[in-house]
Short mmCIF file of C-alpha atoms in Angstrom, two decimals:
data_model
loop_
_atom_site.label_atom_id
_atom_site.label_comp_id
_atom_site.label_asym_id
_atom_site.label_seq_id
_atom_site.Cartn_x
_atom_site.Cartn_y
_atom_site.Cartn_z
CA UNK A 100 -0.13 -0.38 -0.23
CA UNK A 101 1.56 3.74 -0.94
CA UNK A 102 2.58 5.67 1.59
CA UNK A 103 -1.06 8.72 2.74
CA UNK A 104 -0.64 11.89 1.34
CA UNK A 105 0.94 14.66 3.24
CA UNK A 106 -0.22 17.59 3.34
CA UNK A 107 0.08 19.69 6.58
CA UNK A 108 3.31 19.48 8.60
CA UNK A 109 1.26 17.66 11.21
CA UNK A 110 0.69 15.11 8.82
CA UNK A 111 4.13 14.49 8.58
CA UNK A 112 5.14 14.69 11.97
CA UNK A 113 2.95 12.07 12.54
CA UNK A 114 3.93 9.90 10.26
CA UNK A 115 7.88 10.75 10.03
CA UNK A 116 7.90 10.09 13.71
CA UNK A 117 9.66 13.65 14.77
CA UNK A 118 8.13 16.21 16.81
CA UNK A 119 6.44 19.46 14.77
CA UNK A 120 8.45 21.90 16.86
CA UNK A 121 11.44 19.81 15.76
CA UNK A 122 10.36 19.85 12.10
CA UNK A 123 9.82 23.72 12.10
CA UNK A 124 12.59 24.41 13.74
CA UNK A 125 14.31 22.55 10.70
CA UNK A 126 12.24 24.26 7.99
CA UNK A 127 13.40 27.99 10.12
CA UNK A 128 16.81 26.75 9.83
CA UNK A 129 18.25 23.69 8.92
CA UNK A 130 21.26 23.94 11.46
CA UNK A 131 19.57 24.45 14.35
CA UNK A 132 19.07 20.74 14.80
CA UNK A 133 21.27 18.12 15.17
CA UNK A 134 22.76 16.47 12.20
CA UNK A 135 21.51 13.22 13.26
CA UNK A 136 17.20 14.68 13.41
CA UNK A 137 18.70 16.74 10.01
CA UNK A 138 19.55 13.24 8.19
CA UNK A 139 16.43 11.36 10.18
CA UNK A 140 14.19 14.81 8.40
CA UNK A 141 15.72 14.79 5.23
CA UNK A 142 14.77 11.63 4.36
CA UNK A 143 11.88 11.19 5.78
CA UNK A 144 10.33 14.15 3.32
CA UNK A 145 11.88 11.91 0.02
CA UNK A 146 9.98 8.81 1.58
CA UNK A 147 6.51 11.03 1.92
CA UNK A 148 7.43 13.31 -0.57
CA UNK A 149 6.36 16.30 0.94
CA UNK A 150 7.18 19.56 0.10
CA UNK A 151 6.10 22.95 2.75
CA UNK A 152 4.55 25.48 1.54
CA UNK A 153 7.29 28.41 1.72
CA UNK A 154 4.08 30.87 2.68
CA UNK A 155 3.55 29.63 5.83
CA UNK A 156 6.53 29.04 6.23
CA UNK A 157 7.51 33.13 6.41
CA UNK A 158 4.43 33.57 7.90
CA UNK A 159 4.98 32.17 11.29
CA UNK A 160 8.54 32.99 11.37
CA UNK A 161 7.47 36.66 11.01
CA UNK A 162 4.09 36.62 13.04
CA UNK A 163 3.09 39.74 10.83
CA UNK A 164 -0.75 40.86 10.75
CA UNK A 165 0.02 43.15 8.66
CA UNK A 166 -1.61 43.30 5.00
CA UNK A 167 -0.65 45.80 2.50
CA UNK A 168 -3.09 47.08 -0.77
CA UNK A 169 -1.21 48.54 -3.90
CA UNK A 170 -3.41 49.72 -6.21
CA UNK A 171 -2.76 52.20 -9.06
CA UNK A 172 -4.15 55.23 -8.81
CA UNK A 173 -5.31 56.33 -5.18
CA UNK A 174 -6.97 59.41 -6.53
CA UNK A 175 -9.39 57.75 -8.71
CA UNK A 176 -12.90 57.08 -7.13
CA UNK A 177 -13.08 53.08 -8.46
CA UNK A 178 -10.54 52.35 -6.63
CA UNK A 179 -11.12 54.62 -3.78
CA UNK A 180 -13.91 53.00 -3.57
CA UNK A 181 -12.38 48.86 -3.95
CA UNK A 182 -9.19 50.06 -1.58
CA UNK A 183 -11.57 50.66 1.03
CA UNK A 184 -14.29 47.88 0.71
CA UNK A 185 -10.61 45.37 0.45
CA UNK A 186 -9.77 47.74 4.12
CA UNK A 187 -12.83 46.47 5.98
CA UNK A 188 -12.69 42.83 4.71
CA UNK A 189 -9.01 43.06 5.97
CA UNK A 190 -9.73 44.14 9.07
CA UNK A 191 -12.86 42.83 10.20
CA UNK A 192 -10.42 39.59 9.65
CA UNK A 193 -7.85 40.80 12.02
CA UNK A 194 -5.16 42.24 9.63
CA UNK A 195 -3.84 45.34 10.44
CA UNK A 196 -4.09 46.93 5.76
CA UNK A 197 -1.16 48.94 4.72
CA UNK A 198 -2.25 51.02 1.58
CA UNK A 199 -0.55 52.37 -0.95
CA UNK A 200 -1.03 53.93 -4.39
CA UNK A 201 1.06 53.45 -7.38
CA UNK A 202 0.76 56.64 -9.60
CA UNK A 203 1.02 54.92 -12.40
CA UNK A 204 4.26 54.59 -11.88
CA UNK A 205 6.06 51.10 -12.92
CA UNK A 206 8.61 52.37 -10.72
CA UNK A 207 6.61 53.34 -7.69
CA UNK A 208 4.27 50.51 -7.82
CA UNK A 209 7.54 48.33 -7.30
CA UNK A 210 8.60 50.51 -4.99
CA UNK A 211 5.57 50.22 -2.80
CA UNK A 212 6.23 46.07 -3.48
CA UNK A 213 10.56 46.78 -1.80
CA UNK A 214 8.97 49.03 1.12
CA UNK A 215 5.55 46.57 2.18
CA UNK A 216 9.19 43.78 2.48
CA UNK A 217 10.28 46.04 5.13
CA UNK A 218 7.46 45.57 7.14
CA UNK A 219 6.93 41.60 6.12
CA UNK A 220 3.87 41.73 5.55
CA UNK A 221 1.47 38.42 6.00
CA UNK A 222 -0.15 38.91 2.34
CA UNK A 223 -0.26 41.83 -0.19
CA UNK A 224 -3.96 42.53 -2.63
CA UNK A 225 -2.33 43.78 -5.68
CA UNK A 226 -3.91 45.85 -8.17
CA UNK A 227 -1.11 45.57 -10.54
CA UNK A 228 -1.28 48.76 -13.89
CA UNK A 229 -1.03 46.12 -16.49
CA UNK A 230 1.02 46.52 -19.15
CA UNK A 231 3.22 48.68 -17.36
CA UNK A 232 3.93 46.88 -15.35
CA UNK A 233 7.56 44.81 -15.00
CA UNK A 234 6.03 41.17 -14.55
CA UNK A 235 9.97 39.82 -14.03
CA UNK A 236 9.90 42.48 -10.29
CA UNK A 237 6.07 41.81 -9.40
CA UNK A 238 6.84 37.57 -10.45
CA UNK A 239 9.63 37.96 -7.95
CA UNK A 240 7.94 39.58 -4.87
CA UNK A 241 5.49 37.31 -5.51
CA UNK A 242 7.16 34.16 -5.03
CA UNK A 243 8.63 36.10 -1.72
CA UNK A 244 5.18 37.36 -0.21
CA UNK A 245 1.48 35.25 -0.25
CA UNK A 246 0.33 37.41 -3.55
CA UNK A 247 -3.43 37.85 -4.89
CA UNK A 248 -3.72 40.14 -7.71
CA UNK A 249 -7.20 41.96 -8.15
CA UNK A 250 -9.19 44.08 -11.12
CA UNK A 251 -5.60 43.61 -13.86
CA UNK A 252 -4.42 40.44 -14.44
CA UNK A 253 -0.40 40.01 -15.09
CA UNK A 254 -0.45 36.49 -16.36
CA UNK A 255 1.04 33.50 -14.58
CA UNK A 256 1.85 36.47 -11.40
CA UNK A 257 0.98 36.28 -8.18
CA UNK A 258 -1.21 33.16 -6.61
CA UNK A 259 -4.36 34.43 -7.70
CA UNK A 260 -6.45 36.75 -9.67
CA UNK A 261 -10.01 37.92 -8.76
CA UNK A 262 -11.57 40.52 -11.63
CA UNK A 263 -14.69 41.19 -13.77
CA UNK A 264 -15.04 39.40 -16.94
CA UNK A 265 -14.29 42.23 -19.52
CA UNK A 266 -16.03 39.73 -22.46
CA UNK A 267 -19.18 39.24 -21.11
CA UNK A 268 -20.21 43.43 -19.56
CA UNK A 269 -18.59 44.62 -23.22
CA UNK A 270 -20.70 42.30 -25.11
CA UNK A 271 -23.93 43.05 -21.98
CA UNK A 272 -24.18 46.74 -23.15
CA UNK A 273 -22.97 46.54 -26.49
CA UNK A 274 -25.91 43.06 -27.15
CA UNK A 275 -28.37 46.82 -25.90
CA UNK A 276 -27.41 49.54 -27.24
CA UNK A 277 -27.61 47.57 -30.56
CA UNK A 278 -30.99 46.49 -29.65
CA UNK A 279 -32.55 50.10 -28.34
CA UNK A 280 -30.58 52.25 -31.58
CA UNK A 281 -27.54 52.58 -33.65
CA UNK A 282 -24.63 50.31 -32.95
CA UNK A 283 -22.34 52.02 -30.89
CA UNK A 284 -18.74 53.48 -31.99
CA UNK A 285 -16.76 52.63 -29.07
CA UNK A 286 -14.22 56.00 -27.96
CA UNK A 287 -11.21 54.80 -26.15
CA UNK A 288 -7.46 55.95 -25.84
CA UNK A 289 -5.20 55.39 -28.31
CA UNK A 290 -2.56 54.37 -25.33
CA UNK A 291 -4.48 53.64 -22.83
CA UNK A 292 -3.36 53.07 -19.17
CA UNK A 293 -6.51 51.95 -17.60
CA UNK A 294 -4.84 48.08 -17.62
CA UNK A 295 -8.67 46.62 -18.76
CA UNK A 296 -9.03 48.92 -21.66
CA UNK A 297 -7.12 46.35 -24.15
CA UNK A 298 -9.65 43.51 -22.74
CA UNK A 299 -12.63 45.74 -23.52
CA UNK A 300 -11.24 46.89 -27.49
CA UNK A 301 -11.39 43.22 -28.06
CA UNK A 302 -14.87 42.16 -26.40
CA UNK A 303 -16.28 45.44 -28.12
CA UNK A 304 -14.63 44.03 -32.13
CA UNK A 305 -15.46 40.05 -30.74
CA UNK A 306 -19.46 41.99 -30.05
CA UNK A 307 -19.93 43.95 -32.93
CA UNK A 308 -18.74 41.52 -35.12
CA UNK A 309 -20.92 38.67 -33.51
CA UNK A 310 -24.31 40.77 -33.92
CA UNK A 311 -23.05 41.37 -37.25
CA UNK A 312 -22.59 45.28 -37.16
CA UNK A 313 -18.70 47.10 -38.68
CA UNK A 314 -17.08 48.29 -35.47
CA UNK A 315 -15.78 51.84 -34.91
CA UNK A 316 -13.22 52.85 -33.38
CA UNK A 317 -12.53 56.51 -32.63
CA UNK A 318 -9.29 56.48 -30.46
CA UNK A 319 -7.90 59.51 -27.99
CA UNK A 320 -4.38 60.55 -28.06
CA UNK A 321 -3.05 61.26 -24.90
CA UNK A 322 -2.26 59.51 -21.55
CA UNK A 323 -1.95 58.74 -17.97
CA UNK A 324 -4.60 58.74 -15.81
CA UNK A 325 -6.14 62.27 -16.12
CA UNK A 326 -9.53 61.06 -17.93
CA UNK A 327 -12.33 63.55 -17.89
CA UNK A 328 -9.91 65.89 -19.86
CA UNK A 329 -9.28 63.53 -22.48
CA UNK A 330 -12.74 62.67 -22.82
CA UNK A 331 -13.10 66.05 -22.80
CA UNK A 332 -10.31 67.45 -25.60
CA UNK A 333 -10.72 64.68 -27.62
CA UNK A 334 -14.55 63.92 -27.30
CA UNK A 335 -14.67 67.94 -28.63
CA UNK A 336 -12.23 66.87 -31.56
CA UNK A 337 -14.44 64.31 -32.50
CA UNK A 338 -18.40 65.71 -32.35
CA UNK A 339 -16.69 68.87 -33.89
CA UNK A 340 -15.62 66.74 -36.70
CA UNK A 341 -18.95 65.83 -37.05
CA UNK A 342 -17.40 61.79 -38.96
CA UNK A 343 -19.27 59.84 -37.18
CA UNK A 344 -21.61 57.51 -38.74
CA UNK A 345 -23.37 56.37 -35.58
CA UNK A 346 -25.26 58.44 -32.85
CA UNK A 347 -23.87 56.20 -29.92
CA UNK A 348 -20.48 56.16 -28.19
CA UNK A 349 -19.46 53.14 -26.45
CA UNK A 350 -16.40 55.08 -24.19
CA UNK A 351 -13.71 52.23 -22.63
CA UNK A 352 -14.50 53.98 -19.04
CA UNK A 353 -16.88 55.92 -17.03
CA UNK A 354 -14.43 58.87 -16.71
CA UNK A 355 -13.89 59.37 -20.60
CA UNK A 356 -17.42 59.30 -20.71
CA UNK A 357 -18.14 61.85 -18.15
CA UNK A 358 -14.94 64.27 -20.19
CA UNK A 359 -17.73 63.65 -23.48
CA UNK A 360 -20.51 64.36 -21.83
CA UNK A 361 -18.90 67.40 -20.51
CA UNK A 362 -18.19 68.88 -23.50
CA UNK A 363 -21.47 67.53 -25.70
CA UNK A 364 -22.86 69.74 -23.17
CA UNK A 365 -20.67 72.57 -24.55
CA UNK A 366 -21.71 72.00 -28.17
CA UNK A 367 -24.99 72.44 -27.61
CA UNK A 368 -25.33 68.93 -28.20
CA UNK A 369 -27.73 66.76 -25.50
CA UNK A 370 -27.35 63.61 -25.18
CA UNK A 371 -29.84 61.19 -23.82
CA UNK A 372 -32.74 59.11 -25.08
CA UNK A 373 -35.52 61.61 -24.29
CA UNK A 374 -37.35 63.47 -27.63
CA UNK A 375 -34.74 66.03 -29.52
CA UNK A 376 -31.71 63.70 -28.63
CA UNK A 377 -29.54 63.57 -31.26
CA UNK A 378 -26.38 61.50 -29.55
CA UNK A 379 -25.83 58.37 -26.82
CA UNK A 380 -23.32 57.19 -25.11
CA UNK A 381 -22.91 54.71 -22.25
CA UNK A 382 -19.65 54.00 -20.22
CA UNK A 383 -18.34 50.74 -18.01
CA UNK A 384 -17.43 50.06 -14.28
CA UNK A 385 -21.09 51.99 -12.84
CA UNK A 386 -18.11 54.64 -11.53
CA UNK A 387 -19.71 56.90 -8.27
CA UNK A 388 -20.16 59.89 -10.25
CA UNK A 389 -21.98 58.03 -13.11
CA UNK A 390 -25.28 58.26 -11.42
CA UNK A 391 -24.61 62.06 -10.91
CA UNK A 392 -23.89 63.09 -14.44
CA UNK A 393 -26.18 65.57 -16.38
CA UNK A 394 -27.51 63.38 -17.57
CA UNK A 395 -26.84 60.21 -15.77
CA UNK A 396 -24.88 57.91 -17.26
CA UNK A 397 -25.83 54.62 -18.30
CA UNK A 398 -22.82 51.95 -17.83
CA UNK A 399 -21.45 48.22 -16.77
CA UNK A 400 -21.68 48.26 -13.46
CA UNK A 401 -17.89 45.98 -11.54
CA UNK A 402 -19.59 44.24 -8.97
CA UNK A 403 -17.13 45.52 -6.31
CA UNK A 404 -18.32 43.54 -3.11
CA UNK A 405 -17.89 39.91 -4.73
CA UNK A 406 -13.92 41.27 -6.55
CA UNK A 407 -12.86 42.53 -2.88
CA UNK A 408 -14.91 39.34 -1.09
CA UNK A 409 -13.56 37.16 -3.20
CA UNK A 410 -9.46 38.90 -3.15
CA UNK A 411 -9.35 38.72 0.60
CA UNK A 412 -10.21 35.09 1.34
CA UNK A 413 -8.63 33.62 -1.31
CA UNK A 414 -4.87 35.69 0.24
CA UNK A 415 -6.32 34.36 3.50
CA UNK A 416 -6.46 30.58 2.85
CA UNK A 417 -3.05 31.41 1.28
CA UNK A 418 -1.52 32.95 4.44
CA UNK A 419 -3.21 29.87 6.66
CA UNK A 420 -3.56 27.08 4.23
CA UNK A 421 -0.01 24.96 4.65
CA UNK A 422 -0.58 23.10 1.60
CA UNK A 423 0.61 24.94 -1.20
CA UNK A 424 -2.37 26.04 -4.24
CA UNK A 425 -1.41 23.27 -6.81
CA UNK A 426 -2.83 26.32 -9.60
CA UNK A 427 -2.59 30.22 -10.04
CA UNK A 428 -6.47 30.72 -9.39
CA UNK A 429 -8.64 32.78 -11.32
CA UNK A 430 -12.13 33.90 -11.04
CA UNK A 431 -14.07 36.40 -13.11
CA UNK A 432 -17.36 37.86 -11.98
CA UNK A 433 -19.64 39.07 -14.89
CA UNK A 434 -21.24 42.79 -14.98
CA UNK A 435 -24.09 44.00 -14.53
CA UNK A 436 -25.66 46.53 -16.72
CA UNK A 437 -27.45 49.75 -15.13
CA UNK A 438 -29.53 51.85 -17.53
CA UNK A 439 -29.62 55.31 -17.03
CA UNK A 440 -30.90 58.32 -19.25
CA UNK A 441 -28.07 58.55 -21.58
CA UNK A 442 -28.42 56.05 -23.47
#
């Protein structure tokens, strides 16, 4: 009969006949136990094919209650809201949240992680910059510290990712706009800072193809995170040129849509679904300000609470489970259509 599967340090101690404190001492520092004991432990490791969770060992070594929370841009109310929700989860679980913003700068993102190393966090919840991130340096950090990514995925980095299903959410609002009026053009930044922007572009193209419509990409120049200003400036240009083949515009995110709404107002263009309106505008994210625009903004909501709760729960399990994860876990939550007055 084959040896039973060894999953925890307690299982290994029982199977090997070596005390749990002695095994823990060995994993913290092999030279701290007698050579004969060290040989016995190493032989048992080979026999039972047990590999301890390095995360759990490090956690036991430092006994910290700090949880790092890193987001791309704290001045963005979207990230402020989701970070606030995650903070509440961390505090409720008895940990101390340490919240840091990367200001859209990849070097600042790495500096934040380096600073977290100094306080020896139990784990980190990271919303990375995405394409602008340095994947090699992120990976090096995530191999040393239990880390769960949220909002933006960087393939293969961290033990898990929790975010929104952009393909589903963009498809949902494209179908709605096509069903209720002219098919939408897609208003986006040519070189977007938003880490999900390219996924949303691809989802728009796929949805339009599926519905039998020709896609129209309207790409705004400019970079950084000042989305409202870019939406206003580039939206003014597009509306002035009057070259849109449709009266419906789907913006890559709500902040661009807010800028576009302001540009339309300045030009005397009525936006909405009421009689006399000549333009429909929709966005994505259900930004905290989207319900207060004029007209109120039709959009797709991301499930802030579900993303925050699952991210935190996944990290706590990673910290406390002595069995290392067998595969990187990806969890995507669907968006919900929020129909308001703009489209």
